[in-house]
């Protein structure tokens, strides 16, 4: 778990079965958890489950069948939004609309997209978010980036990731190779957009380590 503090309010956005939010309720990570998803039947099922396992006389939660793009960030602190398991394009849309609705209210974000962390990072950088922590997550042979950021702070976000890389970890090397392969293909079809991204990832290993010798065929 990447979270560094307890929150007054946590939003489990695009919660689906609500597993993430339920584990946060279980750990008392927040005074209240709001579950948001656009699927009505899923939210009905979730509400029944929460009522059974997290009775409202012991836990505080709310289920909202709502488009995340219509959520208005309330003036509550500290407050966290979690967006996990959604594609980069949608994640960026959600972040932009939350940021616009917040009107200066501070909040933290925990983001874990299915693909396209580079684009999500660039959007966060443009909006002025700051890094709290970042992590490479490997699950069922798939790679994800866990990005924990805030509207306030000092540490800048780097579009290729920075502190998350451990170059002596073979899984991190494998993830890097996957990214290089992916952006090599993208750069072949759209060099203007993706050659710079490829160059950023390629230069990471030159900066980051003397102990990792990337596969020469890849770079
Ligand atoms: C793959 S699930 C994510 C599950 C969960 N967050 C996780 O990490 O395990 C994606 C969910 O996003 C929901 N979703 C898609 N667009 C949405 C939107 N605009 N507003 C709210 N929920 C949305 C879908 O209904 C679906 O339940």
XYZ file of C-alpha atoms and ligand atoms in Angstrom:
246
model
C 0.000 0.000 0.000
C 1.409 3.355 -1.038
C -0.720 5.603 1.153
C 1.213 7.742 3.614
C -1.610 8.950 5.863
C -5.212 8.534 6.984
C -7.808 10.602 5.163
C -11.073 12.255 6.131
C -12.475 11.185 2.791
C -11.391 8.691 0.117
C -13.127 8.361 -3.231
C -12.872 4.965 -4.931
C -13.569 6.168 -8.492
C -14.617 3.580 -11.108
C -14.854 1.194 -8.160
C -16.499 -1.718 -10.017
C -16.853 -4.401 -7.284
C -15.499 -1.922 -4.740
C -12.683 -4.185 -3.551
C -10.205 -1.347 -3.190
C -12.539 0.860 -1.185
C -13.621 -2.048 1.004
C -10.016 -2.856 1.879
C -9.552 0.811 2.838
C -12.650 0.682 5.053
C -11.306 -2.484 6.648
C -7.985 -0.783 7.406
C -9.709 2.372 8.683
C -7.668 4.340 6.186
C -10.393 6.982 5.997
C -13.237 8.312 8.099
C -15.464 7.880 5.049
C -15.177 6.109 1.676
C -17.300 7.124 -1.320
C -17.662 4.479 -4.031
C -18.362 5.833 -7.525
C -19.144 3.871 -10.662
C -21.391 4.416 -13.648
C -22.871 0.877 -13.650
C -26.214 0.875 -11.788
C -26.533 -2.888 -11.202
C -22.957 -3.086 -9.944
C -23.619 -0.255 -7.492
C -26.789 -1.943 -6.221
C -24.882 -5.161 -5.581
C -22.093 -3.232 -3.898
C -24.518 -1.363 -1.649
C -26.052 -4.662 -0.496
C -22.607 -6.083 0.235
C -21.432 -2.992 2.108
C -24.597 -2.935 4.208
C -23.914 -6.542 5.216
C -20.176 -6.423 5.843
C -19.607 -2.756 6.729
C -22.706 -1.702 8.716
C -23.232 2.025 8.787
C -23.269 2.110 12.576
C -19.604 1.033 12.455
C -18.347 2.393 9.125
C -19.040 5.480 7.073
C -19.488 4.987 3.332
C -21.636 6.084 0.436
C -22.333 4.505 -2.951
C -22.872 6.795 -5.915
C -23.951 5.675 -9.352
C -22.373 8.589 -11.153
C -20.014 9.520 -13.977
C -16.706 10.481 -12.362
C -16.602 13.466 -14.726
C -19.571 14.968 -12.836
C -18.029 14.640 -9.364
C -17.440 17.970 -7.626
C -14.500 17.941 -5.240
C -15.845 19.070 -1.843
C -13.955 21.305 0.540
C -12.755 18.462 2.785
C -9.212 17.793 3.975
C -7.334 15.558 3.798
C -8.992 13.967 0.805
C -7.886 11.314 -1.693
C -9.223 10.206 -5.079
C -8.281 6.762 -6.352
C -8.518 6.016 -10.073
C -7.373 2.482 -10.847
C -7.883 -0.015 -13.632
C -8.975 2.505 -16.266
C -7.203 3.440 -19.520
C -4.958 6.487 -19.772
C -7.307 8.587 -21.915
C -10.213 8.245 -19.474
C -7.957 8.664 -16.463
C -6.706 11.975 -17.857
C -10.278 13.150 -18.476
C -11.226 12.299 -14.881
C -8.169 14.041 -13.437
C -8.835 17.179 -15.489
C -12.484 17.379 -14.479
C -11.733 16.742 -10.782
C -9.019 19.382 -10.878
C -11.326 21.913 -12.570
C -14.150 21.292 -10.090
C -11.842 21.592 -7.059
C -11.395 25.348 -7.532
C -8.215 25.376 -5.478
C -9.267 22.778 -2.865
C -6.229 20.593 -2.138
C -6.492 16.868 -2.763
C -4.350 13.788 -3.301
C -4.661 11.306 -6.128
C -3.664 7.660 -6.364
C -3.617 6.627 -9.995
C -2.884 3.252 -11.533
C -3.765 3.133 -15.228
C -3.926 0.064 -17.394
C -1.516 1.533 -19.986
C -0.111 4.906 -20.897
C 1.384 6.150 -17.655
C 3.598 8.517 -19.638
C 0.572 10.450 -20.944
C -1.033 10.499 -17.489
C 2.179 11.826 -15.984
C 2.384 14.565 -18.600
C -1.194 15.636 -17.837
C -0.410 15.703 -14.097
C 2.729 17.750 -14.716
C 0.769 20.259 -16.837
C -1.803 20.657 -14.052
C 0.963 21.254 -11.488
C 0.554 18.060 -9.411
C 3.488 17.037 -7.204
C 4.812 13.568 -6.459
C 4.264 11.854 -3.127
C 5.529 8.441 -4.240
C 5.573 6.105 -7.208
C 5.966 2.395 -7.628
C 6.204 -0.248 -10.350
C 3.597 -2.920 -9.652
C 3.831 -6.369 -11.229
C 0.713 -8.547 -11.181
C 0.087 -11.656 -13.293
C 3.035 -10.778 -15.506
C 1.561 -7.329 -16.206
C 3.174 -4.055 -15.284
C 1.489 -1.016 -13.784
C 2.721 2.251 -12.341
C 1.260 3.324 -9.035
C 1.348 7.109 -8.902
C 0.581 8.875 -5.635
C 0.428 12.622 -6.198
C -0.978 15.776 -4.682
C -2.067 19.269 -5.687
C 0.521 20.477 -3.163
C 4.122 19.487 -2.449
C 7.681 20.003 -3.625
C 8.733 16.921 -5.545
C 8.284 17.181 -9.274
C 6.770 14.388 -11.339
C 9.036 12.996 -14.069
C 7.213 11.744 -17.173
C 9.255 8.510 -17.371
C 9.171 7.877 -13.646
C 12.132 8.521 -11.408
C 12.341 7.092 -7.903
C 10.289 4.004 -8.850
C 13.104 2.480 -10.902
C 15.368 -0.072 -9.253
C 17.750 -1.024 -12.016
C 19.091 -4.062 -10.206
C 15.584 -5.587 -10.222
C 15.145 -7.862 -13.288
C 11.398 -7.118 -13.342
C 12.064 -3.400 -13.623
C 14.502 -4.111 -16.452
C 11.810 -6.162 -18.153
C 9.264 -3.358 -17.759
C 11.734 -0.866 -19.212
C 12.335 -3.177 -22.193
C 8.587 -3.455 -22.754
C 8.291 0.333 -22.778
C 11.191 0.642 -25.225
C 9.576 -1.942 -27.531
C 6.215 -0.211 -27.296
C 7.527 3.277 -28.047
C 9.860 2.002 -30.790
C 6.759 0.736 -32.615
C 4.813 3.936 -31.894
C 7.733 6.095 -33.079
C 7.861 4.159 -36.359
C 4.299 5.236 -37.201
C 4.229 8.665 -35.545
C 7.812 9.877 -35.062
C 6.896 13.485 -34.214
C 4.872 12.439 -31.205
C 6.680 9.348 -30.004
C 10.381 9.701 -30.908
C 10.865 12.173 -28.016
C 9.121 9.770 -25.608
C 11.327 6.908 -26.813
C 14.415 9.095 -26.342
C 13.346 9.905 -22.763
C 12.983 6.231 -21.848
C 16.207 5.323 -23.641
C 18.159 7.944 -21.729
C 16.898 6.608 -18.389
C 19.352 3.741 -18.298
C 22.242 6.008 -19.217
C 21.391 8.240 -16.222
C 20.214 5.565 -13.846
C 22.820 2.878 -13.637
C 26.131 1.378 -14.455
C 24.967 -2.057 -13.360
C 22.326 -2.595 -16.056
C 23.395 -3.301 -19.611
C 20.220 -3.185 -21.709
C 19.819 -5.645 -24.513
C 21.792 -4.100 -27.357
C 19.142 -5.044 -29.901
C 16.616 -2.798 -28.195
C 18.445 0.524 -28.242
C -11.846 -2.335 -14.819
S -12.954 -1.541 -13.783
C -11.888 -0.856 -12.563
C -11.982 -1.611 -11.314
C -11.282 -1.097 -10.090
N -11.097 0.328 -10.049
C -9.980 -1.822 -9.939
O -8.929 -1.212 -10.022
O -9.997 -3.037 -9.727
C -13.460 -0.112 -14.664
C -14.746 0.483 -14.089
O -14.845 1.841 -14.531
C -16.221 2.148 -14.623
N -16.367 3.391 -15.385
C -16.059 3.591 -16.679
N -16.302 4.870 -17.035
C -16.774 5.495 -15.938
C -17.193 6.809 -15.657
N -17.176 7.754 -16.613
N -17.615 7.120 -14.420
C -17.651 6.163 -13.457
N -17.258 4.892 -13.659
C -16.830 4.556 -14.879
C -16.801 0.907 -15.258
O -18.192 0.830 -15.052
C -16.002 -0.201 -14.547
O -16.705 -0.705 -13.437
